[in-house]
C-alpha atoms as a PDB file:
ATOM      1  CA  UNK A   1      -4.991  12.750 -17.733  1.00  0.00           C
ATOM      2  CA  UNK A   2      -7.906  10.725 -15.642  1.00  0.00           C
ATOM      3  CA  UNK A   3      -9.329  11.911 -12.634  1.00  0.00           C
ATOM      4  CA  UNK A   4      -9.207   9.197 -10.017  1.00  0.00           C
ATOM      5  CA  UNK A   5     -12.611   8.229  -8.569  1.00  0.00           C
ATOM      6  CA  UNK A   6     -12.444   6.859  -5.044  1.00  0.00           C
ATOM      7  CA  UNK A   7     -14.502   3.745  -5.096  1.00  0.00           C
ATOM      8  CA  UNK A   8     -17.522   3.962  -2.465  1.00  0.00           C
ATOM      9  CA  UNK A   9     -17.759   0.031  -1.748  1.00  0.00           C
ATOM     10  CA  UNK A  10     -15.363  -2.342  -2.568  1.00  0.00           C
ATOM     11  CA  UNK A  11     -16.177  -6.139  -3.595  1.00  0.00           C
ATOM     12  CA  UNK A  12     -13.714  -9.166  -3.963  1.00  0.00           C
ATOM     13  CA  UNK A  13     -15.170 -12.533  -5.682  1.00  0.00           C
ATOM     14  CA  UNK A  14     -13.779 -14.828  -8.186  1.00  0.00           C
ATOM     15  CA  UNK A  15     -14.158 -14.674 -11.773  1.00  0.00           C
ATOM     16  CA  UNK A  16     -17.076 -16.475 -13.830  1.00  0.00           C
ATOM     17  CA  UNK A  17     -17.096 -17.016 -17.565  1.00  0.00           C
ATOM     18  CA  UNK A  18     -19.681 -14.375 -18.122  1.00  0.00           C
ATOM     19  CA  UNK A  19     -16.876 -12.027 -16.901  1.00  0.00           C
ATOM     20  CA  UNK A  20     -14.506 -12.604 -19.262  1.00  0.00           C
ATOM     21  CA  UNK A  21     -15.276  -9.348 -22.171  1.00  0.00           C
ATOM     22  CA  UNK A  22     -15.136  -7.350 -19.057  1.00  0.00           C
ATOM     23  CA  UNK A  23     -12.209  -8.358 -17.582  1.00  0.00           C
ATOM     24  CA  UNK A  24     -10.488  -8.082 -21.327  1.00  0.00           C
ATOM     25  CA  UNK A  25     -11.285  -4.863 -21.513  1.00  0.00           C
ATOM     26  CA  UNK A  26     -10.005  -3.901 -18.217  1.00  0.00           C
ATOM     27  CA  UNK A  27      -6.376  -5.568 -19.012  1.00  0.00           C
ATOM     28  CA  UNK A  28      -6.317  -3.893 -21.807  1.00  0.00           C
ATOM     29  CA  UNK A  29      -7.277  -0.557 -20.941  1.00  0.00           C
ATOM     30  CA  UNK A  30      -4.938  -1.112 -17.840  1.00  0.00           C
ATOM     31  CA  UNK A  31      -1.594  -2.276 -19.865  1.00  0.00           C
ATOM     32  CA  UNK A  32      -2.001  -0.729 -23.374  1.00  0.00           C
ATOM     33  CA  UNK A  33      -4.900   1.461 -24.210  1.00  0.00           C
ATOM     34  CA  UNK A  34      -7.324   3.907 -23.458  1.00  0.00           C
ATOM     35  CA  UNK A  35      -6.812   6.599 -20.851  1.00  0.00           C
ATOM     36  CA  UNK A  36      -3.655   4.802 -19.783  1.00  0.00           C
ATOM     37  CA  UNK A  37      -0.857   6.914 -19.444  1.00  0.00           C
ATOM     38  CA  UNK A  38       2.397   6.043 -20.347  1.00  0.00           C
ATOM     39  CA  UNK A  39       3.906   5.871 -16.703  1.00  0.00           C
ATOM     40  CA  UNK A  40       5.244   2.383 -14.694  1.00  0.00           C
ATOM     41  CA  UNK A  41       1.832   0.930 -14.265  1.00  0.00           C
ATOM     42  CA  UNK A  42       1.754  -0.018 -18.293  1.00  0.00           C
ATOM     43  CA  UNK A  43       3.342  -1.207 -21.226  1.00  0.00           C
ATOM     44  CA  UNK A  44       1.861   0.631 -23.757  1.00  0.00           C
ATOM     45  CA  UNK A  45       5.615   2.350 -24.715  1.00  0.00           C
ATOM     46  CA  UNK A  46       7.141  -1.053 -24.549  1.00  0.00           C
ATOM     47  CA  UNK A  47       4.530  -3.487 -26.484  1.00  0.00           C
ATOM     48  CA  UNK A  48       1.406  -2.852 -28.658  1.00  0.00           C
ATOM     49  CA  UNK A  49      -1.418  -4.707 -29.569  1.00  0.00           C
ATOM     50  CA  UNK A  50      -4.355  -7.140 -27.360  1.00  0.00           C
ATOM     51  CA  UNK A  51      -2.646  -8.106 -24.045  1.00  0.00           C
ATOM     52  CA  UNK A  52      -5.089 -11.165 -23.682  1.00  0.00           C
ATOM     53  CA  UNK A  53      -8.717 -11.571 -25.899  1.00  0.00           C
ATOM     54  CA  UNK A  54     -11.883 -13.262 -24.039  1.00  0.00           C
ATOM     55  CA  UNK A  55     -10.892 -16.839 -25.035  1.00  0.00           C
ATOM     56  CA  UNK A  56      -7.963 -16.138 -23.547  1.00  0.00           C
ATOM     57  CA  UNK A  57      -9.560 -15.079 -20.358  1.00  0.00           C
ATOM     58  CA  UNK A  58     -12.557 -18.043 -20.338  1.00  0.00           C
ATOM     59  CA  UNK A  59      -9.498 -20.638 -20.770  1.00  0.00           C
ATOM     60  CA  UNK A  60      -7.586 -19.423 -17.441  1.00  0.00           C
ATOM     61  CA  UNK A  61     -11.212 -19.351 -15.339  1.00  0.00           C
ATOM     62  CA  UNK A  62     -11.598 -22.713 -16.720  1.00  0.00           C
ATOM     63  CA  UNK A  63      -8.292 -24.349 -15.813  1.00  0.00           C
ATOM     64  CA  UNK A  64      -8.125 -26.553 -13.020  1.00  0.00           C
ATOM     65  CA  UNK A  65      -5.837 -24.619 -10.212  1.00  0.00           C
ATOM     66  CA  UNK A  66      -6.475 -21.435 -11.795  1.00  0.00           C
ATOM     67  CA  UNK A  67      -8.887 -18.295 -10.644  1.00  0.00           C
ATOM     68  CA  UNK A  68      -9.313 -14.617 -11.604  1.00  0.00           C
ATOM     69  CA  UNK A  69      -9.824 -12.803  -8.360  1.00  0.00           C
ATOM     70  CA  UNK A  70     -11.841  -9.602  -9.191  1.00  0.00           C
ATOM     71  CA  UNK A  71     -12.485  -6.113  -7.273  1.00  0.00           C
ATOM     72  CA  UNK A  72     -15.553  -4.332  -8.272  1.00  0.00           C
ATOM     73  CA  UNK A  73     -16.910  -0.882  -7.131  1.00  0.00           C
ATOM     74  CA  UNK A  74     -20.761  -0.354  -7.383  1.00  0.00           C
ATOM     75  CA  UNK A  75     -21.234  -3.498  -9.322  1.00  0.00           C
ATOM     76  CA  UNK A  76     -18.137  -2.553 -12.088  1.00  0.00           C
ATOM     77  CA  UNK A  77     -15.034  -4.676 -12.173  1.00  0.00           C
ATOM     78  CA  UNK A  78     -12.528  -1.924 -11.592  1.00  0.00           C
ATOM     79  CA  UNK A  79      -9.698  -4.613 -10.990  1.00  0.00           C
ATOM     80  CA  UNK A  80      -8.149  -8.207 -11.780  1.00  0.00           C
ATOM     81  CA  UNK A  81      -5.012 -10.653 -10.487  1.00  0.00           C
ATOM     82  CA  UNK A  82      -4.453 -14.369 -11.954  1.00  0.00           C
ATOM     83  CA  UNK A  83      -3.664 -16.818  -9.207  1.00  0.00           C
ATOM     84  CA  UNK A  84      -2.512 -20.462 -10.690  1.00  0.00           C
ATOM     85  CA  UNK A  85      -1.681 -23.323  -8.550  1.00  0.00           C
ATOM     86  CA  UNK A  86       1.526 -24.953  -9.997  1.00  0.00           C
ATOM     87  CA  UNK A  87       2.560 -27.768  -7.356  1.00  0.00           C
ATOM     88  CA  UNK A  88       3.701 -25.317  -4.203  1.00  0.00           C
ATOM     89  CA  UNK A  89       4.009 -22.431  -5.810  1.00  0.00           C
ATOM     90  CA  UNK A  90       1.159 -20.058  -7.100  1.00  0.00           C
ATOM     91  CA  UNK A  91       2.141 -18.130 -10.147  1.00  0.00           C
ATOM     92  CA  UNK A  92       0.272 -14.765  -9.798  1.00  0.00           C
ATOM     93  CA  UNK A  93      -0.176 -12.618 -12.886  1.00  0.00           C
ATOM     94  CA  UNK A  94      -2.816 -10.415 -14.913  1.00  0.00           C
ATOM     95  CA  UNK A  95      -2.522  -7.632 -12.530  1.00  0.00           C
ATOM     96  CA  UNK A  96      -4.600  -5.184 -13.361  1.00  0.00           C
ATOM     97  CA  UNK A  97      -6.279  -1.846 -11.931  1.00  0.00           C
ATOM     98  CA  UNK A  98      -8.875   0.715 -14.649  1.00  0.00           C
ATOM     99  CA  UNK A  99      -6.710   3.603 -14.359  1.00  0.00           C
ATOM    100  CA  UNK A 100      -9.175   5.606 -12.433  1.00  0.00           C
ATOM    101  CA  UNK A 101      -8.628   3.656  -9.826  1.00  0.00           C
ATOM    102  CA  UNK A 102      -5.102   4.031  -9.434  1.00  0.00           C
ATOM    103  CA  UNK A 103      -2.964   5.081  -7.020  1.00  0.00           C
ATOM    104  CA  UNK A 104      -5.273   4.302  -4.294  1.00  0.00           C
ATOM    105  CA  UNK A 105      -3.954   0.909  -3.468  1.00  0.00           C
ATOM    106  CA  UNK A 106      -6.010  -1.881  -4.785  1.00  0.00           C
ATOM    107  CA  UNK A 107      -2.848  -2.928  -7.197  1.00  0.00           C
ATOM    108  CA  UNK A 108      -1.568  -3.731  -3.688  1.00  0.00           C
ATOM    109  CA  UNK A 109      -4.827  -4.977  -2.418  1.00  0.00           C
ATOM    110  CA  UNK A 110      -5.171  -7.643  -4.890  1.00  0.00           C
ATOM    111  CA  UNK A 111      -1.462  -8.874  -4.571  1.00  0.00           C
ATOM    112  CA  UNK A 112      -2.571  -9.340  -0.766  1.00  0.00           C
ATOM    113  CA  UNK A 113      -5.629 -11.025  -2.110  1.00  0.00           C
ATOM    114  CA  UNK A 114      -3.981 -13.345  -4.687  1.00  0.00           C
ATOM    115  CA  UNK A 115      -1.193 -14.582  -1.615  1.00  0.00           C
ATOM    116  CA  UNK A 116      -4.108 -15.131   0.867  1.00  0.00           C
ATOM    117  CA  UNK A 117      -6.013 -17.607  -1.798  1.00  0.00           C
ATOM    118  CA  UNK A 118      -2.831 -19.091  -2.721  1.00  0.00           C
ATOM    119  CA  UNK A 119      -1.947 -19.645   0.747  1.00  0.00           C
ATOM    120  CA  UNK A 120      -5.355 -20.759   1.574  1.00  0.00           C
ATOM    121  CA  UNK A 121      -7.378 -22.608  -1.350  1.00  0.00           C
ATOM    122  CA  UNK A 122      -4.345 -23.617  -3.009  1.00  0.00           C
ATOM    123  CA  UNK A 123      -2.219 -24.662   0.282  1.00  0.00           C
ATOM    124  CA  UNK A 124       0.866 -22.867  -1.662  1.00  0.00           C
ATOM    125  CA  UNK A 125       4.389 -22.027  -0.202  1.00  0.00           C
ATOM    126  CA  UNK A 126       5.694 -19.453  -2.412  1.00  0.00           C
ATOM    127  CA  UNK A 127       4.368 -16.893  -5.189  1.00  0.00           C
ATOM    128  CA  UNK A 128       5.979 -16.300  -8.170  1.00  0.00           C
ATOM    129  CA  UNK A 129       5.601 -13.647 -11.013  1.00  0.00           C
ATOM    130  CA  UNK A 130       7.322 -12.524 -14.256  1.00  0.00           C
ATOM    131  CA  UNK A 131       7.755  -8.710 -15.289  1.00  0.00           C
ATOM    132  CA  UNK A 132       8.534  -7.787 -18.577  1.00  0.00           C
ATOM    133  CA  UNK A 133      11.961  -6.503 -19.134  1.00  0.00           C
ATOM    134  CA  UNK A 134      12.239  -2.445 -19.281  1.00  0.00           C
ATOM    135  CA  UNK A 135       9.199  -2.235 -16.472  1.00  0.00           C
ATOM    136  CA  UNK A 136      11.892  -1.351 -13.740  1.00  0.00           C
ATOM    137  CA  UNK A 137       9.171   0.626 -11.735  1.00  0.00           C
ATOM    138  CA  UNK A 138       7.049  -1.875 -11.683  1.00  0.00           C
ATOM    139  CA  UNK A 139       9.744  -4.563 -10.563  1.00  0.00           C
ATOM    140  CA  UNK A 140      10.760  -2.205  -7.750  1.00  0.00           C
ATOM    141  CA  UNK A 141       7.285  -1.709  -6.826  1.00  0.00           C
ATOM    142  CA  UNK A 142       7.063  -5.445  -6.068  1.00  0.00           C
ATOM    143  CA  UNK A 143      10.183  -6.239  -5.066  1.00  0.00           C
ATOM    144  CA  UNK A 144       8.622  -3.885  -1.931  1.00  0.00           C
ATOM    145  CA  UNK A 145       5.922  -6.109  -1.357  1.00  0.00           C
ATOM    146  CA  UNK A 146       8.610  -9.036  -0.300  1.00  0.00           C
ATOM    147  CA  UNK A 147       9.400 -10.140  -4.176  1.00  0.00           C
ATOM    148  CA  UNK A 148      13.017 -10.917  -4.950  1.00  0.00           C
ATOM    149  CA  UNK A 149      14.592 -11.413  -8.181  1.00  0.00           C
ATOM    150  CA  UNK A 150      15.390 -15.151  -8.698  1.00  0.00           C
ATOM    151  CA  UNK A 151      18.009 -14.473 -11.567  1.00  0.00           C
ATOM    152  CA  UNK A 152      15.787 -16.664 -14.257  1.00  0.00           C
ATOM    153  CA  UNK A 153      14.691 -15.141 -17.457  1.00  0.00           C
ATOM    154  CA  UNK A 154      12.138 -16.459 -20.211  1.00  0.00           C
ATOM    155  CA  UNK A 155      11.405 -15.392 -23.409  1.00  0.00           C
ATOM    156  CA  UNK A 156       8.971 -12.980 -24.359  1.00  0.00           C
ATOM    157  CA  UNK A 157       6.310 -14.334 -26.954  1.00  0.00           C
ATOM    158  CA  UNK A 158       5.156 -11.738 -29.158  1.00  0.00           C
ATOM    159  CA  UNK A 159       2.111 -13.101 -30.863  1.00  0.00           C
ATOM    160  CA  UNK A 160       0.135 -10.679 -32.222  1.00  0.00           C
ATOM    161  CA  UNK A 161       1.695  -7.840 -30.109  1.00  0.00           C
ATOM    162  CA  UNK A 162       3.976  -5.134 -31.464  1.00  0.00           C
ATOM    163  CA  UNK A 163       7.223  -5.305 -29.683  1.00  0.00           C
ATOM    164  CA  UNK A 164       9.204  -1.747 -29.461  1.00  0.00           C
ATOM    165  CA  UNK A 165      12.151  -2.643 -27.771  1.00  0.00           C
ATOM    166  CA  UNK A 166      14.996  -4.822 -28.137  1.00  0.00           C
ATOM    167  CA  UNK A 167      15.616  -8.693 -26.591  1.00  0.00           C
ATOM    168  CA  UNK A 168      12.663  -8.614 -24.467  1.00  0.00           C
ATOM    169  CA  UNK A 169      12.100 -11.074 -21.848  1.00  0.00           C
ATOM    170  CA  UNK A 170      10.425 -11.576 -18.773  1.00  0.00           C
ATOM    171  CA  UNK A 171      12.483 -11.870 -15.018  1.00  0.00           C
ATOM    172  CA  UNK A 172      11.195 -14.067 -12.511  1.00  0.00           C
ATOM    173  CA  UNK A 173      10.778 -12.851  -9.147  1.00  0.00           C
ATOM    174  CA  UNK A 174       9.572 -15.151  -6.128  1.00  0.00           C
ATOM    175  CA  UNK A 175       7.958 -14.919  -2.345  1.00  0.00           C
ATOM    176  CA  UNK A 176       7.468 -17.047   0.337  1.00  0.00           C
ATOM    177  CA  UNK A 177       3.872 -16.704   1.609  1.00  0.00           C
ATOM    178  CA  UNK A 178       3.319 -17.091   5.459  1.00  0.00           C
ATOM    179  CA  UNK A 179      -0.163 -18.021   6.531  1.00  0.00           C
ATOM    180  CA  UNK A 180      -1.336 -15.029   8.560  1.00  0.00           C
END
C-alpha cells in the first residue's frame, strides 16, 4: 500500500504535446499498474494491458474541441481529465489521479475543472461520460457529483487490452452544467 503525499502547491493548465509520455504513464499507473491497488478507483481486476499509449494522448491534445486539463504538484503532473467539445455537450473522460494522491479530492477537483472549461471555452450545456461496466463504485461516486444514468450502453473495444470479465460495455451517464 502507498502512502499518500499531500501536495504542497497545486497547478491547473492544459496539456501540450511534450506532455504526452507523462500523462501515459500517469493513466496507466492510475487505471492498471503500478502501486495501484485493486479498489474502485481502477480497472486493473477488470481489464489488462496499455489504457492509452503517447500517440494516443498527442492525437486528443491535437483535436480540434479537445484539451487535457492537467494538475501538477511541485512541477509533477500528479493528475489528468479529457474534456471534448461534441456540439453542446462536452464528453469528459481520462480521469485520472497517481495514486499517491488519492483520496484527497483532486479526482473531484478536476471533474469541477473539466465542467467549468466546458461550460466556459466550449459554451457546453451538458457533460457526459461512460464507465466501464463492473466499476459500480466508481459510477456511484459520480452519480454524487450530479451524473445520472441515461440508460444507453456501448460496446467495449478491447484492442490490445486483456478483458477479464464477461459482456463488457460502457453506461452513459449525463449532467447539465450551470454556469456558476
Amino acid at each position: 500500500m502507498s502512502s499518500k503525499i499531500e501536495p504542497v502547491k497545486l497547478s491547473f493548465r492544459i496539456a501540450r504535446a511534450t506532455d504526452a509520455d507523462e500523462i501515459t504513464e500517469l493513466v496507466q499507473l492510475a487505471y492498471r499498474g503500478g502501486k495501484a491497488t485493486v479498489d474502485w478507483k481502477n480497472e486493473s481486476h477488470l481489464v489488462e494491458g496499455p489504457r492509452i499509449n503517447s500517440d494516443e494522448v498527442i492525437s486528443i491534445i491535437q483535436k480540434e474541441g479537445s484539451e487535457i486539463l492537467l494538475v501538477e504538484s511541485d512541477g509533477k503532473i500528479i493528475g489528468c481529465v479529457k474534456v471534448e467539445k461534441l456540439g453542446d455537450e462536452a464528453s469528459i473522460g481520462l480521469l485520472a489521479v497517481n495514486p499517491d494522491y488519492q483520496n484527497i479530492g483532486l479526482g473531484r477537483r478536476l471533474v469541477q475543472k473539466a465542467e467549468s472549461f466546458a461550460i466556459e471555452e466550449f459554451y457546453c450545456k451538458t457533460a457526459s461520460m461512460t464507465v466501464l461496466s463492473g466499476r459500480d463504485e466508481l459510477l456511484n461516486w459520480y452519480l454524487s457529483l450530479g451524473y445520472r444514468l441515461t440508460g444507453v450502453s456501448m460496446a467495449f473495444e478491447c484492442g490490445l487490452q486483456r478483458v477479464k470479465i464477461e459482456n463488457p460495455h460502457f453506461r452513459e451517464i449525463r449532467k447539465p452544467l450551470v454556469s456558476v
